[in-house]
Amino acid sequence: MAFQDFDIISERRKNEEKLKLRKKILIGVVSTILLACVVAAAAFVVVKRTGSQPKELSPSEATNHVDRYSKLVKMICSNAEYKEKCESSLTEALKKDPKLTEPKDLLKISMILAEAEVNKAFNKTAKLKFANEEEKGAYEDCKELFKDAKDELGFSITEAGSNDLSKLKAPEINNWLSAVISYQQTCIDGFPEGNMKNEFKKLFNESRQLVSNSLAVVSQVSSLFSSFNVGAPGAAPVMAPAGDSPAPAWASPAQLLGAEGKPTPNVTVAKDGSGNFKTISEALAAIPQTYEGRYVVYVKEGVYDETVTVTRKMVNVTMYGDGQQKSIVTGNKNFVDGVRTFQTASFVVLGDGFIGKDMGYRNTAGAEKHQAVAARVQADQAVFVQCAFEGYQDTLYAQTHRQFYRDCVIEGTIDFIFGDASAVFQNCIMVIRKPLDNQQNIVTAQGRIDKAENTGFVLQKCVIKAADALVPVLGKIKNYLGRPWKEYSRTIIMESEIGDLIQPDGWLPWEGDFALTTLYYGEYNNNGVGANTNARVKWPGRKDINREEANTYTVESFLQGTWINGTGVPAQLGLYN
């Protein structure tokens, strides 16, 4: 690996060889069609990793084993959205292996089953015939997303198998599994409406359900551990608290990002030739493969018209500029011109641990070009401070994982902050721009797909206001806080200033009654004319939340955000008041 990782990232890399071994063992599972066969192979993987081989159970022994632990299975699956599938798959696993007695074992089995089904579904896609370039392009995106899904399922399985229950990092597993669900849905969303999109929905339906069940099992294993006395004696263990994560290993005085101080760069990018490189992409491509530590890229003032990608291998990169209106990455890729939304971003961050400071990210396609992303962020533990994101529709794609935005400016029109990340926007300014005459503005479109995902958008101590060009036509343009892109959309706005441009009802439906009974939109202690909630929509999930509930969406609780400590980026871990 080219960079020194966060503690958790380092742990992943140490387990890569184990993952390779397990994947070889799973080759037979991938080609299996019948669920019972998959379960048997999955159980084999578990015992193979423990170095022991289960004895063959007689029918009566299998029945007794299942009966003994049937209550455990039912309790573990009690919150699963696909409860019957959860119970039947784990029951089949119990029949195959008498050593499966602990909640942790069943958690791992549920993930292995999900991984096997994801592999099987994607292998089937190789036989499909695509009718046009649009479908072919969408499939290329799917292949990229599938690789990410495989990696993060592997991380989840390794994490579940490497610790006793008292040390199980449930937030990490939820983080990865939530991303896997999002990757599958992003693959499907990339296809135009029609037969091929429907075919992909069918292919990924089974794996979607199994990953969902794994998410539900993660939330149950801790409390059930003591109930069934199937592990070490003593008090019931508790999942690792959200605030237990230490500061990243790379954090040191020389690497901090203070309000004024800037770290010494490894390389400098300058359009005028005064640096090491003239483009940002060249600077990233030249990062040494054996570099240890945080890699720092300084981008001098200039407008860099290039598509920049911080790849998954480029972990712990810091990139800073001379100011959000001085060091700017720009592009104009857009949906109307035939580019899939997923590929329109001017700036893409895939590598975990990224920090961006004093940079601007733009998409200049304009309102008439519809979806046109300025930045797409998929990285875990990504931080942006004092940055600007400028576009119209779909400006910032906060795609997956944990993200923190501090003192940033985000401008746009329709759904201009969207995605399925766990993202906190703190002390940021959301500037609503003038759309086309027939359009209305929506700040957020959060895309949580499953009720067990830990994802959502939190706007804390932010300001929501109109751009200068919008002010003269405010009476003609309706503006909303958000709408539900996916079924379990979740957005919380707290301690923020909401301008009078926001409609009194506050929130907008996506289409008909879609998601109106499953979404979660919370408001807490906001101010400004637009913060009055008396006339808000009456959906079940739109709530004025109390202080206790608001606390669960703070940086420390929601992002397990103590990983921000030591970066030099200011962060309010709890509520301000």
Coordinates of C-alpha atoms in Angstrom, one line a residue:
M1 CA 0.0 0.0 0.0
A2 CA 1.3 3.4 -1.0
F3 CA 0.3 5.3 2.2
Q4 CA 0.2 4.9 5.9
D5 CA -3.4 4.2 6.8
F6 CA -5.8 5.1 9.6
D7 CA -5.7 2.4 12.3
I8 CA -8.7 0.7 10.9
I9 CA -7.4 1.0 7.3
S10 CA -4.1 -0.6 8.4
E11 CA -6.1 -3.5 10.0
R12 CA -7.8 -4.1 6.7
R13 CA -4.6 -4.3 4.8
K14 CA -3.2 -6.8 7.3
N15 CA -6.1 -9.1 6.6
E16 CA -5.8 -9.0 2.8
E17 CA -4.0 -12.3 2.6
K18 CA -6.7 -13.9 4.7
L19 CA -9.3 -12.4 2.4
K20 CA -7.5 -13.9 -0.6
L21 CA -7.5 -17.3 0.9
R22 CA -11.1 -17.1 1.8
K23 CA -12.1 -15.9 -1.7
K24 CA -10.3 -19.0 -3.2
I25 CA -12.4 -21.2 -0.9
L26 CA -15.5 -19.4 -2.0
I27 CA -14.9 -20.1 -5.7
G28 CA -17.2 -23.1 -5.5
V29 CA -19.8 -21.0 -3.7
V30 CA -20.0 -18.4 -6.4
S31 CA -21.1 -20.9 -9.0
T32 CA -23.7 -22.5 -6.7
I33 CA -27.3 -21.9 -7.5
L34 CA -29.3 -23.6 -4.7
L35 CA -29.4 -21.6 -1.5
A36 CA -28.9 -24.8 0.6
C37 CA -25.6 -25.5 -1.3
V38 CA -24.5 -21.9 -0.7
V39 CA -25.2 -22.2 3.0
A40 CA -23.2 -25.5 3.1
A41 CA -20.2 -23.9 1.4
A42 CA -20.4 -20.8 3.6
A43 CA -20.4 -23.0 6.7
F44 CA -17.4 -24.8 5.3
V45 CA -15.5 -21.5 4.9
V46 CA -16.1 -20.6 8.5
V47 CA -14.8 -23.8 9.9
K48 CA -11.9 -23.8 7.5
R49 CA -10.8 -20.4 8.9
T50 CA -11.0 -21.8 12.4
G51 CA -8.9 -24.8 11.4
S52 CA -11.4 -27.4 12.5
Q53 CA -13.7 -29.6 10.6
P54 CA -17.3 -30.3 11.8
K55 CA -18.3 -33.9 12.1
E56 CA -21.2 -35.0 9.9
L57 CA -24.5 -34.6 11.8
S58 CA -27.1 -37.3 11.8
P59 CA -30.6 -36.1 11.0
S60 CA -31.6 -36.3 14.7
E61 CA -28.4 -34.5 15.8
A62 CA -29.1 -31.7 13.2
T63 CA -32.6 -31.4 14.5
N64 CA -31.5 -31.1 18.1
H65 CA -28.8 -28.6 17.2
V66 CA -31.3 -26.4 15.3
D67 CA -33.9 -26.7 18.1
R68 CA -31.4 -25.7 20.7
Y69 CA -30.5 -22.5 18.9
S70 CA -33.7 -21.7 17.1
K71 CA -34.6 -19.0 19.6
L72 CA -31.2 -17.4 19.1
V73 CA -31.8 -17.3 15.3
K74 CA -35.3 -15.8 15.8
M75 CA -34.0 -13.1 18.1
I76 CA -31.0 -12.3 15.9
C77 CA -33.4 -12.0 12.9
S78 CA -36.1 -10.1 14.8
N79 CA -35.4 -6.7 13.3
A80 CA -34.6 -8.0 9.8
E81 CA -36.6 -6.6 7.0
Y82 CA -36.6 -10.0 5.3
K83 CA -37.1 -12.0 8.4
E84 CA -38.2 -15.3 6.9
K85 CA -35.1 -15.4 4.6
C86 CA -32.9 -14.5 7.6
E87 CA -34.2 -17.3 9.7
S88 CA -34.2 -19.9 7.0
S89 CA -30.6 -19.2 5.8
L90 CA -29.2 -19.3 9.3
T91 CA -31.2 -22.4 10.2
E92 CA -29.7 -24.1 7.2
A93 CA -26.2 -23.1 8.4
L94 CA -26.9 -24.6 11.9
K95 CA -27.9 -27.9 10.3
K96 CA -24.5 -28.1 8.6
D97 CA -22.2 -27.2 11.4
P98 CA -22.6 -28.0 15.2
K99 CA -19.9 -25.5 16.0
L100 CA -22.2 -22.6 15.1
T101 CA -23.4 -21.7 18.5
E102 CA -22.5 -18.0 19.0
P103 CA -24.2 -14.9 17.7
K104 CA -20.8 -13.9 16.2
D105 CA -20.7 -17.1 14.1
L106 CA -24.2 -16.4 12.7
L107 CA -23.3 -12.8 12.0
K108 CA -20.3 -14.0 9.9
I109 CA -22.4 -16.7 8.2
S110 CA -25.0 -14.1 7.2
M111 CA -22.2 -11.9 5.6
I112 CA -20.6 -14.9 3.8
L113 CA -24.0 -15.8 2.3
A114 CA -24.5 -12.2 1.2
E115 CA -21.0 -12.2 -0.4
A116 CA -21.7 -15.4 -2.2
E117 CA -25.0 -14.1 -3.6
V118 CA -23.4 -10.8 -4.7
N119 CA -20.8 -12.8 -6.6
K120 CA -23.3 -15.1 -8.2
A121 CA -25.6 -12.2 -9.3
F122 CA -22.7 -10.2 -10.8
N123 CA -21.3 -13.3 -12.6
K124 CA -24.7 -13.7 -14.3
T125 CA -24.5 -10.1 -15.7
A126 CA -21.5 -11.2 -17.9
K127 CA -24.0 -13.1 -20.1
L128 CA -26.2 -10.1 -20.8
K129 CA -26.4 -8.4 -24.1
F130 CA -26.5 -4.6 -24.0
A131 CA -28.5 -2.8 -26.6
N132 CA -26.6 0.5 -26.8
E133 CA -23.7 2.5 -25.6
E134 CA -25.7 3.9 -22.7
E135 CA -26.3 0.4 -21.3
K136 CA -22.7 -0.6 -22.0
G137 CA -21.4 2.5 -20.1
A138 CA -23.7 1.8 -17.2
Y139 CA -22.3 -1.8 -17.0
E140 CA -18.8 -0.4 -16.9
D141 CA -19.8 1.6 -13.8
C142 CA -21.3 -1.6 -12.3
K143 CA -18.0 -3.4 -12.7
E144 CA -16.2 -0.7 -10.8
L145 CA -18.9 -0.7 -8.1
F146 CA -18.9 -4.5 -7.8
K147 CA -15.2 -4.5 -7.0
D148 CA -15.8 -2.0 -4.2
A149 CA -18.7 -4.1 -2.9
K150 CA -16.5 -7.3 -2.8
D151 CA -13.8 -5.5 -0.9
E152 CA -16.1 -4.1 1.7
L153 CA -18.0 -7.3 2.2
G154 CA -14.6 -8.9 2.7
F155 CA -13.6 -6.2 5.3
S156 CA -16.9 -6.9 7.1
I157 CA -16.4 -10.7 7.3
T158 CA -12.8 -10.3 8.5
E159 CA -13.9 -7.8 11.2
A160 CA -16.6 -10.1 12.4
G161 CA -14.3 -13.0 12.6
S162 CA -11.2 -11.3 14.1
N163 CA -12.6 -10.1 17.4
D164 CA -14.6 -11.4 20.3
L165 CA -18.0 -9.8 20.6
S166 CA -16.9 -7.4 23.3
K167 CA -14.5 -5.8 20.7
L168 CA -16.7 -6.0 17.7
K169 CA -16.7 -2.7 15.8
A170 CA -20.3 -2.7 14.8
P171 CA -20.2 0.9 13.4
E172 CA -17.4 -0.1 11.1
I173 CA -19.3 -3.2 9.8
N174 CA -22.5 -1.1 9.4
N175 CA -20.5 1.5 7.5
W176 CA -19.2 -1.1 5.0
L177 CA -22.4 -3.0 4.6
S178 CA -24.4 0.2 4.1
A179 CA -21.9 1.1 1.3
V180 CA -22.4 -2.4 -0.3
I181 CA -26.2 -1.8 -0.5
S182 CA -25.6 1.6 -2.0
Y183 CA -23.1 0.3 -4.6
Q184 CA -25.7 -2.2 -5.9
Q185 CA -28.4 0.5 -6.1
T186 CA -26.0 2.9 -7.8
C187 CA -25.3 0.2 -10.4
I188 CA -29.1 -0.2 -11.1
D189 CA -29.7 3.6 -11.1
G190 CA -27.1 4.0 -13.9
F191 CA -29.3 2.2 -16.5
P192 CA -32.0 4.0 -18.4
E193 CA -35.6 2.9 -17.8
G194 CA -36.4 -0.3 -19.6
N195 CA -35.8 -4.1 -19.7
M196 CA -32.1 -4.0 -18.8
K197 CA -32.7 -1.9 -15.7
N198 CA -35.4 -4.3 -14.6
E199 CA -33.1 -7.3 -15.3
F200 CA -30.5 -5.8 -12.9
K201 CA -33.1 -5.2 -10.3
K202 CA -34.1 -8.9 -10.4
L203 CA -30.5 -10.1 -10.4
F204 CA -29.5 -8.1 -7.3
N205 CA -32.8 -8.6 -5.4
E206 CA -31.6 -11.7 -3.5
S207 CA -28.2 -10.2 -2.6
R208 CA -29.8 -6.9 -1.5
Q209 CA -32.0 -8.9 0.9
L210 CA -29.1 -10.9 2.3
V211 CA -27.0 -7.8 2.9
S212 CA -29.9 -6.1 4.5
N213 CA -30.3 -9.0 6.9
S214 CA -26.6 -8.8 7.8
L215 CA -27.1 -5.2 8.7
A216 CA -30.0 -6.2 11.0
V217 CA -28.0 -9.0 12.6
V218 CA -25.2 -6.6 13.4
S219 CA -27.6 -4.5 15.4
Q220 CA -28.7 -7.5 17.5
V221 CA -25.6 -9.6 18.3
S222 CA -24.4 -7.5 21.3
S223 CA -27.6 -7.6 23.3
L224 CA -28.2 -11.3 22.5
F225 CA -24.7 -12.4 23.6
S226 CA -25.6 -12.6 27.2
S227 CA -29.2 -13.7 26.8
F228 CA -28.2 -17.1 25.5
N229 CA -25.1 -17.7 27.5
V230 CA -23.2 -18.9 24.4
G231 CA -19.9 -17.2 25.0
A232 CA -17.6 -16.3 27.8
P233 CA -19.2 -15.9 31.2
G234 CA -19.6 -12.6 32.8
A235 CA -21.3 -9.4 32.1
A236 CA -22.7 -8.8 28.7
P237 CA -20.3 -7.1 26.4
V238 CA -21.1 -3.8 24.8
M239 CA -20.2 -2.8 21.2
A240 CA -17.3 -0.4 20.9
P241 CA -18.6 3.0 21.8
A242 CA -18.8 5.6 19.1
G243 CA -16.3 7.8 20.8
D244 CA -13.6 5.2 21.4
S245 CA -11.8 5.7 18.1
P246 CA -8.4 7.2 18.7
A247 CA -6.9 10.0 16.6
P248 CA -5.5 8.6 13.4
A249 CA -1.9 7.2 13.6
W250 CA -0.7 9.7 11.0
A251 CA -1.7 12.8 13.0
S252 CA 1.3 14.7 14.1
P253 CA 2.2 18.4 14.6
A254 CA 3.8 18.5 11.1
Q255 CA 0.7 17.3 9.4
L256 CA -2.0 19.4 11.1
L257 CA -4.3 21.7 9.2
G258 CA -4.9 24.8 11.3
A259 CA -6.9 27.9 10.4
E260 CA -3.7 29.6 9.2
G261 CA -0.9 27.0 9.1
K262 CA -0.5 24.7 6.1
P263 CA 1.6 21.5 6.1
T264 CA 4.8 21.2 4.1
P265 CA 3.8 19.8 0.7
N266 CA 5.3 16.7 -0.8
V267 CA 4.5 18.2 -4.2
T268 CA 3.3 21.5 -5.6
V269 CA 0.9 21.9 -8.5
A270 CA 1.1 25.2 -10.5
K271 CA -0.4 26.0 -13.9
D272 CA 2.4 28.5 -14.5
G273 CA 5.1 25.9 -14.2
S274 CA 6.5 27.1 -10.9
G275 CA 5.7 23.8 -9.1
N276 CA 6.5 20.1 -9.6
F277 CA 3.5 19.5 -11.9
K278 CA 1.1 21.6 -14.0
T279 CA -1.9 19.4 -13.4
I280 CA -3.4 17.8 -10.2
S281 CA -3.8 14.5 -12.0
E282 CA -0.1 14.3 -12.8
A283 CA 0.8 15.0 -9.2
L284 CA -1.5 12.2 -7.9
A285 CA -0.2 9.7 -10.5
A286 CA 3.4 10.3 -9.3
I287 CA 2.7 9.4 -5.7
P288 CA 5.4 6.8 -4.7
Q289 CA 4.0 3.3 -4.1
T290 CA 6.1 2.9 -0.9
Y291 CA 5.5 6.3 0.6
E292 CA 4.8 6.2 4.4
G293 CA 2.9 9.0 6.0
R294 CA 0.3 11.5 4.9
Y295 CA 0.9 12.7 1.4
V296 CA 0.4 16.4 0.9
V297 CA -0.4 18.1 -2.4
Y298 CA -0.4 21.9 -2.6
V299 CA -2.4 23.3 -5.4
K300 CA -1.4 26.9 -6.3
E301 CA -3.9 29.5 -7.4
G302 CA -5.5 28.7 -10.8
V303 CA -8.4 27.1 -12.5
Y304 CA -7.6 23.5 -13.3
D305 CA -9.9 22.2 -16.0
E306 CA -9.4 18.5 -15.5
T307 CA -11.2 15.5 -14.1
V308 CA -9.4 14.6 -10.9
T309 CA -9.7 11.2 -9.2
V310 CA -8.1 10.4 -5.9
T311 CA -8.2 6.6 -6.3
R312 CA -8.9 4.0 -3.7
K313 CA -5.1 3.3 -3.4
M314 CA -4.4 6.9 -2.5
V315 CA -5.4 6.8 1.1
N316 CA -4.5 9.6 3.6
V317 CA -4.0 12.3 1.0
T318 CA -4.2 16.0 2.0
M319 CA -4.8 18.5 -0.8
Y320 CA -4.9 22.2 -0.1
G321 CA -5.0 25.4 -2.2
D322 CA -4.8 29.1 -1.9
G323 CA -8.5 29.6 -1.3
Q324 CA -11.9 28.3 -2.3
Q325 CA -12.1 31.0 -5.0
K326 CA -8.5 30.7 -6.1
S327 CA -7.5 27.0 -6.4
I328 CA -10.3 25.6 -8.4
V329 CA -11.0 22.2 -10.1
T330 CA -13.6 22.6 -12.8
G331 CA -15.4 20.7 -15.5
N332 CA -18.7 20.6 -17.4
K333 CA -19.7 17.0 -17.9
N334 CA -23.4 16.6 -17.7
F335 CA -26.4 14.3 -18.2
V336 CA -28.0 16.1 -21.1
D337 CA -24.8 15.7 -23.2
G338 CA -25.0 11.9 -22.6
V339 CA -22.7 11.4 -19.5
R340 CA -24.1 9.3 -16.7
T341 CA -24.6 11.2 -13.5
F342 CA -22.1 8.9 -11.8
Q343 CA -19.4 10.0 -14.2
T344 CA -20.1 13.8 -14.4
A345 CA -18.0 14.8 -11.4
S346 CA -15.1 17.2 -11.9
F347 CA -13.5 15.9 -8.7
V348 CA -13.8 12.3 -7.4
V349 CA -12.5 11.1 -4.0
L350 CA -12.3 7.3 -3.5
G351 CA -9.3 7.0 -1.2
D352 CA -10.0 6.9 2.5
G353 CA -8.8 9.5 4.9
F354 CA -8.8 12.4 2.4
I355 CA -8.5 16.0 3.6
G356 CA -9.3 18.9 1.3
K357 CA -8.8 22.5 2.4
D358 CA -9.1 25.9 0.7
M359 CA -10.2 24.4 -2.6
G360 CA -13.0 25.0 -5.0
Y361 CA -14.8 22.3 -7.0
R362 CA -17.1 23.4 -9.9
N363 CA -19.3 22.0 -12.6
T364 CA -20.1 24.8 -15.1
A365 CA -22.6 22.9 -17.3
G366 CA -25.4 25.2 -16.0
A367 CA -29.0 24.6 -15.0
E368 CA -30.1 23.7 -18.5
K369 CA -27.9 20.6 -18.5
H370 CA -29.6 19.0 -15.5
Q371 CA -27.5 16.5 -13.5
A372 CA -23.9 17.8 -13.4
V373 CA -21.8 16.9 -10.4
A374 CA -19.0 19.1 -9.1
A375 CA -17.6 16.5 -6.6
R376 CA -18.3 12.9 -5.9
V377 CA -17.1 11.5 -2.5
Q378 CA -17.1 7.8 -1.8
A379 CA -14.1 7.8 0.6
D380 CA -14.5 6.9 4.3
Q381 CA -13.4 9.4 6.9
A382 CA -13.2 12.2 4.3
V383 CA -12.9 15.8 5.5
F384 CA -13.4 19.1 3.6
V385 CA -12.7 22.4 5.3
Q386 CA -13.1 25.9 3.9
C387 CA -14.0 24.5 0.5
A388 CA -16.6 25.5 -2.1
F389 CA -18.8 23.3 -4.2
E390 CA -20.5 25.1 -7.1
G391 CA -23.0 23.7 -9.5
Y392 CA -26.7 23.6 -10.2
Q393 CA -28.5 20.2 -10.1
D394 CA -26.6 17.5 -8.1
T395 CA -23.7 19.6 -7.1
L396 CA -22.3 17.4 -4.4
Y397 CA -22.6 13.7 -4.5
A398 CA -21.9 12.5 -1.0
Q399 CA -22.1 8.9 -2.1
T400 CA -21.1 6.6 0.7
H401 CA -19.3 6.2 4.0
R402 CA -18.5 8.8 6.7
Q403 CA -17.8 12.4 5.6
F404 CA -17.3 15.7 7.4
Y405 CA -17.7 19.2 5.9
R406 CA -16.7 22.2 7.9
D407 CA -16.9 25.9 7.0
C408 CA -17.7 25.0 3.4
V409 CA -20.0 26.7 0.8
I410 CA -22.3 24.5 -1.3
E411 CA -24.3 26.1 -4.1
G412 CA -26.9 24.6 -6.3
T413 CA -30.6 24.2 -7.3
I414 CA -32.2 20.8 -7.5
D415 CA -31.1 18.1 -5.0
F416 CA -27.7 19.8 -4.8
I417 CA -26.5 17.7 -1.9
F418 CA -27.4 14.1 -2.6
G419 CA -26.2 10.5 -2.0
D420 CA -26.2 7.8 0.7
A421 CA -23.3 8.9 2.9
S422 CA -23.2 9.4 6.7
A423 CA -22.3 13.1 6.3
V424 CA -22.2 16.0 8.7
F425 CA -22.1 19.6 7.4
Q426 CA -21.0 21.9 10.2
N427 CA -20.8 25.7 10.0
C428 CA -21.5 25.5 6.2
I429 CA -23.4 27.8 4.0
M430 CA -26.0 26.3 1.6
V431 CA -26.6 28.8 -1.2
I432 CA -29.7 28.2 -3.3
R433 CA -29.2 29.5 -6.8
K434 CA -31.7 30.6 -9.5
P435 CA -33.0 27.6 -11.4
L436 CA -34.7 27.4 -14.8
D437 CA -38.1 29.1 -14.9
N438 CA -40.0 25.8 -14.6
Q439 CA -38.0 24.4 -11.8
Q440 CA -38.0 24.4 -8.0
N441 CA -35.1 24.1 -5.6
I442 CA -34.3 21.3 -3.2
V443 CA -31.3 21.4 -0.9
T444 CA -31.0 17.7 -0.1
A445 CA -31.9 14.4 -1.6
Q446 CA -30.6 11.8 0.9
G447 CA -30.7 8.2 -0.5
R448 CA -30.8 5.8 2.5
I449 CA -32.1 2.5 1.0
D450 CA -32.4 0.3 4.0
K451 CA -33.8 1.1 7.5
A452 CA -30.7 -0.6 9.1
E453 CA -28.2 1.6 7.4
N454 CA -26.4 4.2 9.5
T455 CA -26.4 6.8 6.8
G456 CA -28.0 10.2 6.6
F457 CA -27.3 14.0 6.2
V458 CA -26.9 16.3 9.2
L459 CA -26.8 20.0 8.8
Q460 CA -25.5 21.6 12.0
K461 CA -25.0 25.3 12.6
C462 CA -25.4 25.9 8.9
V463 CA -27.0 28.8 7.0
I464 CA -29.5 28.2 4.2
K465 CA -29.9 31.3 2.1
A466 CA -30.6 32.6 -1.4
A467 CA -28.0 33.5 -4.0
D468 CA -28.0 37.1 -5.1
A469 CA -29.5 36.1 -8.5
L470 CA -32.4 34.3 -6.8
V471 CA -33.5 37.1 -4.5
P472 CA -35.4 39.2 -7.1
V473 CA -37.5 36.1 -8.2
L474 CA -38.1 34.5 -4.8
G475 CA -41.8 35.0 -5.2
K476 CA -41.8 32.8 -8.3
I477 CA -39.5 30.0 -7.2
K478 CA -40.3 27.5 -4.5
N479 CA -37.5 26.2 -2.3
Y480 CA -37.4 23.2 0.0
L481 CA -35.1 21.6 2.6
G482 CA -35.2 18.2 1.0
R483 CA -37.0 15.3 -0.6
P484 CA -36.7 11.5 -0.4
W485 CA -34.5 10.1 -3.1
K486 CA -34.8 6.6 -1.6
E487 CA -37.2 4.9 0.6
Y488 CA -35.5 5.5 4.0
S489 CA -34.2 9.0 3.3
R490 CA -32.8 10.6 6.4
T491 CA -31.9 14.3 7.0
I492 CA -31.5 16.2 10.2
I493 CA -31.2 20.0 10.3
M494 CA -30.3 21.4 13.7
E495 CA -29.0 24.6 15.3
S496 CA -29.1 26.2 11.8
E497 CA -30.3 29.4 10.3
I498 CA -33.0 28.9 7.7
G499 CA -33.9 31.8 5.6
D500 CA -37.4 33.0 4.6
L501 CA -37.0 31.5 1.1
I502 CA -37.9 28.0 2.4
Q503 CA -41.6 27.1 1.9
P504 CA -43.6 26.8 5.1
D505 CA -44.2 23.1 4.4
G506 CA -40.5 22.7 4.3
W507 CA -40.1 19.3 2.5
L508 CA -41.2 18.1 -0.9
P509 CA -42.4 14.6 -2.0
W510 CA -40.4 12.7 -4.6
E511 CA -43.3 11.3 -6.5
G512 CA -46.7 10.6 -5.1
D513 CA -46.6 9.0 -1.7
F514 CA -43.2 7.3 -2.2
A515 CA -41.2 7.0 1.0
L516 CA -43.5 9.3 3.0
T517 CA -44.2 6.7 5.7
T518 CA -40.6 5.5 5.9
L519 CA -38.4 8.6 5.7
Y520 CA -36.9 10.4 8.7
Y521 CA -36.6 14.2 8.6
G522 CA -35.7 15.9 11.9
E523 CA -35.5 19.6 12.9
Y524 CA -34.0 20.9 16.1
N525 CA -33.4 24.3 17.6
N526 CA -33.1 26.1 14.3
N527 CA -33.7 29.9 13.8
G528 CA -34.8 32.3 11.1
V529 CA -38.1 32.8 9.3
G530 CA -37.8 29.5 7.4
A531 CA -37.3 27.6 10.7
N532 CA -40.9 27.9 11.8
T533 CA -42.3 24.4 11.7
N534 CA -46.0 25.1 12.4
A535 CA -47.0 24.5 8.8
R536 CA -44.6 21.7 8.0
V537 CA -45.7 18.6 6.1
K538 CA -47.6 16.1 8.3
W539 CA -45.6 13.0 7.2
P540 CA -45.0 10.4 10.1
G541 CA -41.3 10.7 9.8
R542 CA -41.1 14.6 9.8
K543 CA -40.4 15.5 13.4
D544 CA -39.4 18.3 15.7
I545 CA -36.9 16.3 17.6
N546 CA -35.8 16.9 21.2
R547 CA -32.3 17.4 22.6
E548 CA -31.7 13.8 23.4
E549 CA -32.5 12.7 19.9
A550 CA -30.5 15.5 18.3
N551 CA -27.5 14.3 20.3
T552 CA -27.5 11.0 18.4
Y553 CA -26.8 13.0 15.2
T554 CA -23.8 14.9 16.4
V555 CA -20.3 14.4 15.0
E556 CA -19.2 12.1 17.8
S557 CA -22.2 9.9 17.9
F558 CA -23.2 9.8 14.2
L559 CA -19.8 9.7 12.6
Q560 CA -17.9 8.1 15.5
G561 CA -16.2 11.4 14.9
T562 CA -13.2 11.3 17.2
W563 CA -11.2 10.2 14.2
I564 CA -11.2 13.9 13.3
N565 CA -9.2 14.7 16.4
G566 CA -5.6 15.5 15.6
T567 CA -6.2 16.6 12.0
G568 CA -6.3 20.3 12.9
V569 CA -9.7 20.6 11.4
P570 CA -12.1 22.2 13.9
A571 CA -15.0 20.1 14.9
Q572 CA -17.8 20.5 17.4
L573 CA -18.3 16.9 18.5
G574 CA -21.6 17.5 20.3
L575 CA -24.4 20.1 20.2
Y576 CA -23.5 23.8 20.4
N577 CA -26.1 24.6 23.0

